[in-house]
Each structure stands twice: as structure tokens, then as C-alpha cells.
PDB file of C-alpha atoms in Angstrom:
ATOM      1  CA  UNK A   1      15.159   9.142 -10.205  1.00 64.00           C
ATOM      2  CA  UNK A   2      14.327   5.990  -9.263  1.00 71.00           C
ATOM      3  CA  UNK A   3      11.758   5.851  -6.033  1.00 93.00           C
ATOM      4  CA  UNK A   4       8.363   5.127  -5.147  1.00 96.00           C
ATOM      5  CA  UNK A   5       5.985   7.538  -5.472  1.00 96.00           C
ATOM      6  CA  UNK A   6       2.123   7.402  -3.606  1.00 96.00           C
ATOM      7  CA  UNK A   7      -0.719   9.362  -5.212  1.00 93.00           C
ATOM      8  CA  UNK A   8      -2.418  11.173  -3.821  1.00 93.00           C
ATOM      9  CA  UNK A   9      -0.862  12.616  -0.639  1.00 93.00           C
ATOM     10  CA  UNK A  10      -4.419  13.491   0.857  1.00 95.00           C
ATOM     11  CA  UNK A  11      -7.720  11.725   0.245  1.00 94.00           C
ATOM     12  CA  UNK A  12     -10.897  12.154   1.794  1.00 93.00           C
ATOM     13  CA  UNK A  13     -13.647   9.929   1.701  1.00 91.00           C
ATOM     14  CA  UNK A  14     -17.205   9.545   2.915  1.00 91.00           C
ATOM     15  CA  UNK A  15     -18.101   6.234   5.060  1.00 90.00           C
ATOM     16  CA  UNK A  16     -19.131   3.672   3.142  1.00 89.00           C
ATOM     17  CA  UNK A  17     -17.501   4.319  -0.043  1.00 92.00           C
ATOM     18  CA  UNK A  18     -14.116   2.062  -0.903  1.00 94.00           C
ATOM     19  CA  UNK A  19     -10.924   4.115  -2.223  1.00 95.00           C
ATOM     20  CA  UNK A  20      -7.947   2.673  -3.938  1.00 96.00           C
ATOM     21  CA  UNK A  21      -4.681   4.179  -3.053  1.00 97.00           C
ATOM     22  CA  UNK A  22      -1.637   4.251  -5.811  1.00 97.00           C
ATOM     23  CA  UNK A  23       1.724   2.965  -5.284  1.00 98.00           C
ATOM     24  CA  UNK A  24       3.833   2.777  -8.082  1.00 97.00           C
ATOM     25  CA  UNK A  25       7.937   2.216  -8.126  1.00 97.00           C
ATOM     26  CA  UNK A  26      10.847   2.197 -10.827  1.00 95.00           C
ATOM     27  CA  UNK A  27      13.340   0.092  -9.095  1.00 94.00           C
ATOM     28  CA  UNK A  28      12.886  -2.843 -10.767  1.00 93.00           C
ATOM     29  CA  UNK A  29      11.919  -4.339  -7.163  1.00 93.00           C
ATOM     30  CA  UNK A  30      10.126  -7.629  -6.983  1.00 92.00           C
ATOM     31  CA  UNK A  31       8.577  -7.172  -3.485  1.00 92.00           C
ATOM     32  CA  UNK A  32       6.264  -5.110  -2.485  1.00 95.00           C
ATOM     33  CA  UNK A  33       4.239  -3.709   0.504  1.00 95.00           C
ATOM     34  CA  UNK A  34       1.659  -1.957   2.264  1.00 97.00           C
ATOM     35  CA  UNK A  35       1.188  -0.871   5.923  1.00 97.00           C
ATOM     36  CA  UNK A  36      -1.065   1.250   7.686  1.00 97.00           C
ATOM     37  CA  UNK A  37       0.804   3.862  10.442  1.00 95.00           C
ATOM     38  CA  UNK A  38      -1.395   4.569  13.133  1.00 93.00           C
ATOM     39  CA  UNK A  39      -0.309   7.326  16.392  1.00 87.00           C
ATOM     40  CA  UNK A  40       1.398   5.578  18.560  1.00 85.00           C
ATOM     41  CA  UNK A  41       1.520   1.627  16.902  1.00 87.00           C
ATOM     42  CA  UNK A  42       4.374   1.912  14.462  1.00 89.00           C
ATOM     43  CA  UNK A  43       3.692   0.689  10.845  1.00 93.00           C
ATOM     44  CA  UNK A  44       1.510  -2.303  10.806  1.00 94.00           C
ATOM     45  CA  UNK A  45       1.700  -4.883   8.024  1.00 94.00           C
ATOM     46  CA  UNK A  46      -1.515  -4.956   5.438  1.00 97.00           C
ATOM     47  CA  UNK A  47      -0.403  -7.207   2.357  1.00 97.00           C
ATOM     48  CA  UNK A  48       2.704  -8.128   0.760  1.00 95.00           C
ATOM     49  CA  UNK A  49       3.434  -9.177  -2.945  1.00 95.00           C
ATOM     50  CA  UNK A  50       6.973 -10.806  -3.920  1.00 91.00           C
ATOM     51  CA  UNK A  51       5.743 -11.061  -7.786  1.00 92.00           C
ATOM     52  CA  UNK A  52       3.418 -10.859 -10.221  1.00 94.00           C
ATOM     53  CA  UNK A  53       0.189 -11.701  -9.659  1.00 95.00           C
ATOM     54  CA  UNK A  54       0.507 -13.246  -6.199  1.00 94.00           C
ATOM     55  CA  UNK A  55       0.768 -11.746  -2.825  1.00 96.00           C
ATOM     56  CA  UNK A  56      -0.443 -12.670   0.550  1.00 95.00           C
ATOM     57  CA  UNK A  57      -1.799 -11.266   3.994  1.00 96.00           C
ATOM     58  CA  UNK A  58      -0.241  -9.268   6.410  1.00 94.00           C
ATOM     59  CA  UNK A  59      -1.182  -9.024  10.230  1.00 92.00           C
ATOM     60  CA  UNK A  60      -4.635  -6.433   9.495  1.00 95.00           C
ATOM     61  CA  UNK A  61      -5.750  -7.742   5.639  1.00 96.00           C
ATOM     62  CA  UNK A  62      -9.679  -7.537   6.623  1.00 96.00           C
ATOM     63  CA  UNK A  63     -11.438  -5.181   4.515  1.00 96.00           C
ATOM     64  CA  UNK A  64      -8.410  -4.558   2.015  1.00 97.00           C
ATOM     65  CA  UNK A  65      -7.935  -5.653  -0.797  1.00 97.00           C
ATOM     66  CA  UNK A  66      -4.964  -5.517  -3.370  1.00 98.00           C
ATOM     67  CA  UNK A  67      -3.495  -6.529  -6.768  1.00 97.00           C
ATOM     68  CA  UNK A  68      -0.528  -6.853  -8.453  1.00 97.00           C
ATOM     69  CA  UNK A  69      -0.877  -7.290 -12.250  1.00 97.00           C
ATOM     70  CA  UNK A  70       2.463  -5.349 -13.223  1.00 96.00           C
ATOM     71  CA  UNK A  71       5.877  -5.065 -11.479  1.00 96.00           C
ATOM     72  CA  UNK A  72       5.786  -1.535 -10.802  1.00 97.00           C
ATOM     73  CA  UNK A  73       2.183  -1.192  -9.808  1.00 98.00           C
ATOM     74  CA  UNK A  74       0.678  -2.790  -6.349  1.00 98.00           C
ATOM     75  CA  UNK A  75      -2.841  -0.225  -5.707  1.00 98.00           C
ATOM     76  CA  UNK A  76      -4.565  -0.845  -2.379  1.00 98.00           C
ATOM     77  CA  UNK A  77      -8.307  -0.567  -1.850  1.00 97.00           C
ATOM     78  CA  UNK A  78     -10.352   0.071   1.272  1.00 96.00           C
ATOM     79  CA  UNK A  79     -13.077  -1.136   1.412  1.00 94.00           C
ATOM     80  CA  UNK A  80     -16.076  -0.032   3.613  1.00 89.00           C
ATOM     81  CA  UNK A  81     -15.511  -3.218   5.411  1.00 88.00           C
ATOM     82  CA  UNK A  82     -12.592  -1.380   6.730  1.00 89.00           C
ATOM     83  CA  UNK A  83     -14.122  -0.446  10.205  1.00 89.00           C
ATOM     84  CA  UNK A  84     -11.532   2.407  10.973  1.00 91.00           C
ATOM     85  CA  UNK A  85     -10.056   3.445   7.468  1.00 93.00           C
ATOM     86  CA  UNK A  86      -8.611   6.984   8.469  1.00 95.00           C
ATOM     87  CA  UNK A  87      -4.627   6.115   8.614  1.00 96.00           C
ATOM     88  CA  UNK A  88      -1.008   6.893   6.941  1.00 96.00           C
ATOM     89  CA  UNK A  89      -0.884   4.479   4.479  1.00 97.00           C
ATOM     90  CA  UNK A  90       3.125   3.520   3.366  1.00 96.00           C
ATOM     91  CA  UNK A  91       4.037   1.462   0.335  1.00 97.00           C
ATOM     92  CA  UNK A  92       7.028   0.198   0.145  1.00 95.00           C
ATOM     93  CA  UNK A  93       9.513  -2.323  -1.971  1.00 94.00           C
ATOM     94  CA  UNK A  94      12.342  -4.298  -1.666  1.00 91.00           C
ATOM     95  CA  UNK A  95      14.614  -6.137  -4.306  1.00 86.00           C
ATOM     96  CA  UNK A  96      14.776 -10.057  -3.408  1.00 74.00           C
ATOM     97  CA  UNK A  97      16.199 -11.179  -0.366  1.00 69.00           C
ATOM     98  CA  UNK A  98      16.260 -10.729   3.339  1.00 65.00           C
ATOM     99  CA  UNK A  99      19.210  -8.362   3.867  1.00 68.00           C
ATOM    100  CA  UNK A 100      17.919  -5.983   1.511  1.00 77.00           C
ATOM    101  CA  UNK A 101      16.584  -2.720   2.639  1.00 84.00           C
ATOM    102  CA  UNK A 102      13.117  -1.639   1.906  1.00 89.00           C
ATOM    103  CA  UNK A 103      12.495   1.237   0.424  1.00 92.00           C
ATOM    104  CA  UNK A 104       9.154   3.592   1.005  1.00 95.00           C
ATOM    105  CA  UNK A 105       6.941   6.215  -0.474  1.00 96.00           C
ATOM    106  CA  UNK A 106       6.031   9.461   1.095  1.00 95.00           C
ATOM    107  CA  UNK A 107       2.427   7.847   1.943  1.00 95.00           C
ATOM    108  CA  UNK A 108      -0.729   8.414   1.511  1.00 96.00           C
ATOM    109  CA  UNK A 109      -3.135  10.255   4.619  1.00 95.00           C
ATOM    110  CA  UNK A 110      -6.768   8.901   4.185  1.00 96.00           C
ATOM    111  CA  UNK A 111      -9.887  10.704   5.893  1.00 95.00           C
ATOM    112  CA  UNK A 112     -13.178   9.077   6.234  1.00 91.00           C
ATOM    113  CA  UNK A 113     -15.905  11.526   7.667  1.00 88.00           C
TER     114      UNK A 113
ATOM    115  CA  UNK K   1       7.537 -15.112  16.319  1.00 60.00           C
ATOM    116  CA  UNK K   2       9.284 -11.655  16.016  1.00 64.00           C
ATOM    117  CA  UNK K   3       8.669  -8.740  17.827  1.00 85.00           C
ATOM    118  CA  UNK K   4      10.186  -5.370  18.675  1.00 92.00           C
ATOM    119  CA  UNK K   5       9.771  -3.167  21.780  1.00 94.00           C
ATOM    120  CA  UNK K   6      10.858   0.211  21.378  1.00 95.00           C
ATOM    121  CA  UNK K   7      11.313   1.227  25.615  1.00 90.00           C
ATOM    122  CA  UNK K   8      10.468   4.834  25.056  1.00 94.00           C
ATOM    123  CA  UNK K   9       7.535   6.825  23.256  1.00 95.00           C
ATOM    124  CA  UNK K  10       8.806   9.949  23.445  1.00 96.00           C
ATOM    125  CA  UNK K  11      13.128  11.325  24.067  1.00 98.00           C
ATOM    126  CA  UNK K  12      13.459  14.723  25.276  1.00 97.00           C
ATOM    127  CA  UNK K  13      17.240  16.026  24.862  1.00 97.00           C
ATOM    128  CA  UNK K  14      18.635  19.702  24.514  1.00 97.00           C
ATOM    129  CA  UNK K  15      20.765  20.477  21.475  1.00 97.00           C
ATOM    130  CA  UNK K  16      24.283  18.831  21.313  1.00 97.00           C
ATOM    131  CA  UNK K  17      23.629  16.496  23.775  1.00 98.00           C
ATOM    132  CA  UNK K  18      23.930  12.529  23.107  1.00 98.00           C
ATOM    133  CA  UNK K  19      21.411  10.370  23.127  1.00 98.00           C
ATOM    134  CA  UNK K  20      20.559   6.670  23.084  1.00 98.00           C
ATOM    135  CA  UNK K  21      16.907   5.293  21.286  1.00 98.00           C
ATOM    136  CA  UNK K  22      16.471   1.785  22.725  1.00 97.00           C
ATOM    137  CA  UNK K  23      14.864  -1.196  21.398  1.00 96.00           C
ATOM    138  CA  UNK K  24      14.814  -5.050  22.165  1.00 95.00           C
ATOM    139  CA  UNK K  25      13.666  -7.471  19.744  1.00 91.00           C
ATOM    140  CA  UNK K  26      12.547 -11.422  20.623  1.00 86.00           C
ATOM    141  CA  UNK K  27      13.328 -14.204  18.789  1.00 72.00           C
ATOM    142  CA  UNK K  28      14.497 -17.870  18.462  1.00 64.00           C
ATOM    143  CA  UNK K  29      16.664 -17.677  15.177  1.00 67.00           C
ATOM    144  CA  UNK K  30      19.050 -15.017  13.421  1.00 70.00           C
ATOM    145  CA  UNK K  31      17.546 -11.484  12.797  1.00 79.00           C
ATOM    146  CA  UNK K  32      18.384  -8.505  10.268  1.00 88.00           C
ATOM    147  CA  UNK K  33      17.746  -5.618  12.873  1.00 91.00           C
ATOM    148  CA  UNK K  34      16.988  -1.800  11.045  1.00 94.00           C
ATOM    149  CA  UNK K  35      17.021   1.314  12.963  1.00 97.00           C
ATOM    150  CA  UNK K  36      14.293   4.148  10.067  1.00 97.00           C
ATOM    151  CA  UNK K  37      13.563   7.710  10.555  1.00 97.00           C
ATOM    152  CA  UNK K  38      10.122   9.474   9.874  1.00 96.00           C
ATOM    153  CA  UNK K  39      10.114  13.294   9.337  1.00 93.00           C
ATOM    154  CA  UNK K  40       6.716  14.494   9.756  1.00 87.00           C
ATOM    155  CA  UNK K  41       3.652  13.119   7.127  1.00 83.00           C
ATOM    156  CA  UNK K  42       6.433  11.945   5.038  1.00 88.00           C
ATOM    157  CA  UNK K  43       7.818   8.321   4.700  1.00 91.00           C
ATOM    158  CA  UNK K  44      10.481   6.348   6.071  1.00 94.00           C
ATOM    159  CA  UNK K  45      13.956   6.359   5.638  1.00 95.00           C
ATOM    160  CA  UNK K  46      16.978   3.979   6.621  1.00 95.00           C
ATOM    161  CA  UNK K  47      19.451   4.743   9.031  1.00 96.00           C
ATOM    162  CA  UNK K  48      21.309   1.607   9.165  1.00 95.00           C
ATOM    163  CA  UNK K  49      20.838  -1.701   9.368  1.00 93.00           C
ATOM    164  CA  UNK K  50      22.442  -4.629  10.861  1.00 91.00           C
ATOM    165  CA  UNK K  51      23.478  -8.278   8.916  1.00 86.00           C
ATOM    166  CA  UNK K  52      26.343 -10.309  10.267  1.00 82.00           C
ATOM    167  CA  UNK K  53      29.954  -8.813  11.507  1.00 85.00           C
ATOM    168  CA  UNK K  54      30.761  -5.906  13.466  1.00 87.00           C
ATOM    169  CA  UNK K  55      28.247  -5.039  15.875  1.00 89.00           C
ATOM    170  CA  UNK K  56      29.067  -1.723  15.881  1.00 95.00           C
ATOM    171  CA  UNK K  57      27.135  -0.159  12.546  1.00 95.00           C
ATOM    172  CA  UNK K  58      27.817   2.905  11.197  1.00 96.00           C
ATOM    173  CA  UNK K  59      24.990   4.957   9.759  1.00 95.00           C
ATOM    174  CA  UNK K  60      23.922   7.982   7.888  1.00 94.00           C
ATOM    175  CA  UNK K  61      23.062  11.716  10.185  1.00 93.00           C
ATOM    176  CA  UNK K  62      25.819  10.502  12.274  1.00 96.00           C
ATOM    177  CA  UNK K  63      23.907   7.895  14.136  1.00 97.00           C
ATOM    178  CA  UNK K  64      25.967   4.747  15.320  1.00 97.00           C
ATOM    179  CA  UNK K  65      24.036   0.877  16.751  1.00 97.00           C
ATOM    180  CA  UNK K  66      25.347  -1.790  18.743  1.00 95.00           C
ATOM    181  CA  UNK K  67      23.936  -4.891  18.455  1.00 93.00           C
ATOM    182  CA  UNK K  68      24.211  -6.924  21.111  1.00 92.00           C
ATOM    183  CA  UNK K  69      22.739 -10.756  20.698  1.00 88.00           C
ATOM    184  CA  UNK K  70      23.045 -11.465  24.863  1.00 89.00           C
ATOM    185  CA  UNK K  71      20.909  -9.106  25.795  1.00 91.00           C
ATOM    186  CA  UNK K  72      18.994  -9.299  22.483  1.00 91.00           C
ATOM    187  CA  UNK K  73      19.198  -5.110  21.577  1.00 94.00           C
ATOM    188  CA  UNK K  74      19.761  -2.492  19.330  1.00 96.00           C
ATOM    189  CA  UNK K  75      20.020   0.533  20.611  1.00 97.00           C
ATOM    190  CA  UNK K  76      20.392   3.742  18.402  1.00 98.00           C
ATOM    191  CA  UNK K  77      22.705   6.570  19.620  1.00 98.00           C
ATOM    192  CA  UNK K  78      24.003  10.031  18.544  1.00 98.00           C
ATOM    193  CA  UNK K  79      26.865  11.322  20.425  1.00 97.00           C
ATOM    194  CA  UNK K  80      25.794  15.061  19.663  1.00 97.00           C
ATOM    195  CA  UNK K  81      21.740  15.584  18.506  1.00 97.00           C
ATOM    196  CA  UNK K  82      21.046  18.224  16.196  1.00 97.00           C
ATOM    197  CA  UNK K  83      17.083  20.482  15.706  1.00 96.00           C
ATOM    198  CA  UNK K  84      17.420  18.793  12.669  1.00 95.00           C
ATOM    199  CA  UNK K  85      17.522  15.272  14.123  1.00 97.00           C
ATOM    200  CA  UNK K  86      13.784  16.440  15.745  1.00 97.00           C
ATOM    201  CA  UNK K  87      11.758  13.287  14.084  1.00 97.00           C
ATOM    202  CA  UNK K  88       9.977   9.712  15.028  1.00 97.00           C
ATOM    203  CA  UNK K  89      12.202   6.672  14.445  1.00 98.00           C
ATOM    204  CA  UNK K  90      11.528   2.909  13.928  1.00 97.00           C
ATOM    205  CA  UNK K  91      13.511   0.225  15.234  1.00 96.00           C
ATOM    206  CA  UNK K  92      12.497  -2.898  12.787  1.00 93.00           C
ATOM    207  CA  UNK K  93      13.186  -7.350  11.884  1.00 90.00           C
ATOM    208  CA  UNK K  94      13.103  -8.882   9.423  1.00 84.00           C
ATOM    209  CA  UNK K  95      10.837 -11.831   9.609  1.00 70.00           C
ATOM    210  CA  UNK K  96       9.594 -14.345   7.206  1.00 63.00           C
ATOM    211  CA  UNK K  97      11.442 -15.841   4.442  1.00 62.00           C
ATOM    212  CA  UNK K  98      11.289 -12.419   3.101  1.00 61.00           C
ATOM    213  CA  UNK K  99      11.621  -9.127   3.747  1.00 67.00           C
ATOM    214  CA  UNK K 100       8.190  -8.632   5.524  1.00 85.00           C
ATOM    215  CA  UNK K 101       9.666  -5.987   8.332  1.00 88.00           C
ATOM    216  CA  UNK K 102       8.598  -6.307  12.260  1.00 89.00           C
ATOM    217  CA  UNK K 103       8.084  -2.701  13.379  1.00 92.00           C
ATOM    218  CA  UNK K 104       8.646  -1.166  17.080  1.00 94.00           C
ATOM    219  CA  UNK K 105       6.063   1.414  17.986  1.00 94.00           C
ATOM    220  CA  UNK K 106       8.343   4.242  17.474  1.00 95.00           C
ATOM    221  CA  UNK K 107      10.173   6.682  19.529  1.00 97.00           C
ATOM    222  CA  UNK K 108       9.716  10.203  19.201  1.00 96.00           C
ATOM    223  CA  UNK K 109      12.866  12.264  19.236  1.00 97.00           C
ATOM    224  CA  UNK K 110      12.371  16.161  20.416  1.00 97.00           C
ATOM    225  CA  UNK K 111      15.540  18.103  20.175  1.00 97.00           C
ATOM    226  CA  UNK K 112      15.148  21.738  21.644  1.00 97.00           C
ATOM    227  CA  UNK K 113      17.870  24.365  21.761  1.00 95.00           C
TER     228      UNK K 113
END
């Protein structure tokens, strides 16, 4: 089945540690996105990538980093510089064109203690 | 810049009653509009989208939405809700040159027997 796989579903880390969230898609989509979700805040865009080896900052990129070495993969690293990393992180992908819908993974809940 | 306002953070309703979830957007250019649904601890699933043409859009699970350009609204409706419709609903608008979605803060639909 085609889709987007995020792993792990739950992640616990100590404060000050970097952590990498995985996102893989087999939909052959060119574009991939990372969103952060906090209660009552909706979804906010962290980073997005339209093609391999290229990505752009979203609204809240500070404290995060990404790479896009393969079309299928778009990992997100939450660095120690991110002040409030505890959140629900969602990865999405879409084919080219503004009218196409974005498909979402099941999310990773990150808790930093 | 585009923004999305969901006027209600929570909407309680009894089973089999009709429901309307409100969404207003601001944009100086043409937009593409979407409604997504999120069940607890899961990703987002597309309910419906408006790209052009008929202003009444039908989606999955019996939901529909009406695009009103003069009122810049895209309200979601269902004539008779089920317990299983309990979830969070997000209105979103396309921005920029690619499929980067701007989301509202979400409306929690609470259906009780």
C-alpha cells in the first residue's frame, strides 16, 4: 500500500539532546513537508522540500534541521536549540501543483523531559 | 499573506443533529481551500477540497462545504452526525507557489448520544 510512514510513533528524549524523526513515502511525490502541532494552535509549517537536495524554511524553522537526499525520505532533526520541542510532529507529501492535496503520516509525538 | 480563522474551538452536538463548522479566510488572490479531519493521535485525512467550479463541494463521510467568495467563507456541514464523527477538523488554504498549506487552529467536534 502506498503511503507515508513516520517513525517512531512515540519518542522520549532528555533536554539538550538532538533527536531525528523519520519520514518515508512511497507515493512518488516530489514535495514533502514537516508540520508541528500544539494543542489549540493548529499546524505550523517547519520546513518543506519541493525536490531532492533542496528545501525551504517554513514559519517556525528555528531549532530544526532537515535533509532531502532521496525523493522518498525527509528526516527532521530537532536540535537542542529548539526551546519547546515537546509536540506532535506531522510529515506530509504531495505531487506537483497547487491544487493537489497533501497526504499525511500518522505523526510522531515527541516528549522532552 | 493568507490566513484562516476557525470561529469555534469546540462544537458540541447530539447524535443525528445537523452541524456546521465555520471557516473564514483572508486572501487577496484566488485560493484553494481544504477541510481535513484528525482522529486522536493520528494524522490528517482529507475530507474535501474546493479548487474551482461549483461552490458546493461534497466530500467523504457525508460532509459538504460551500465556498462563498463574497463572505470569504468555506463552512463545513453535515445534515446528521454520528458518534464516529467526533474528531478535530481543520480548514486550510493553499499559499505560495506550491502546496504549502496554511491551517486554521482547528474545531473539535464532540458528538454525544
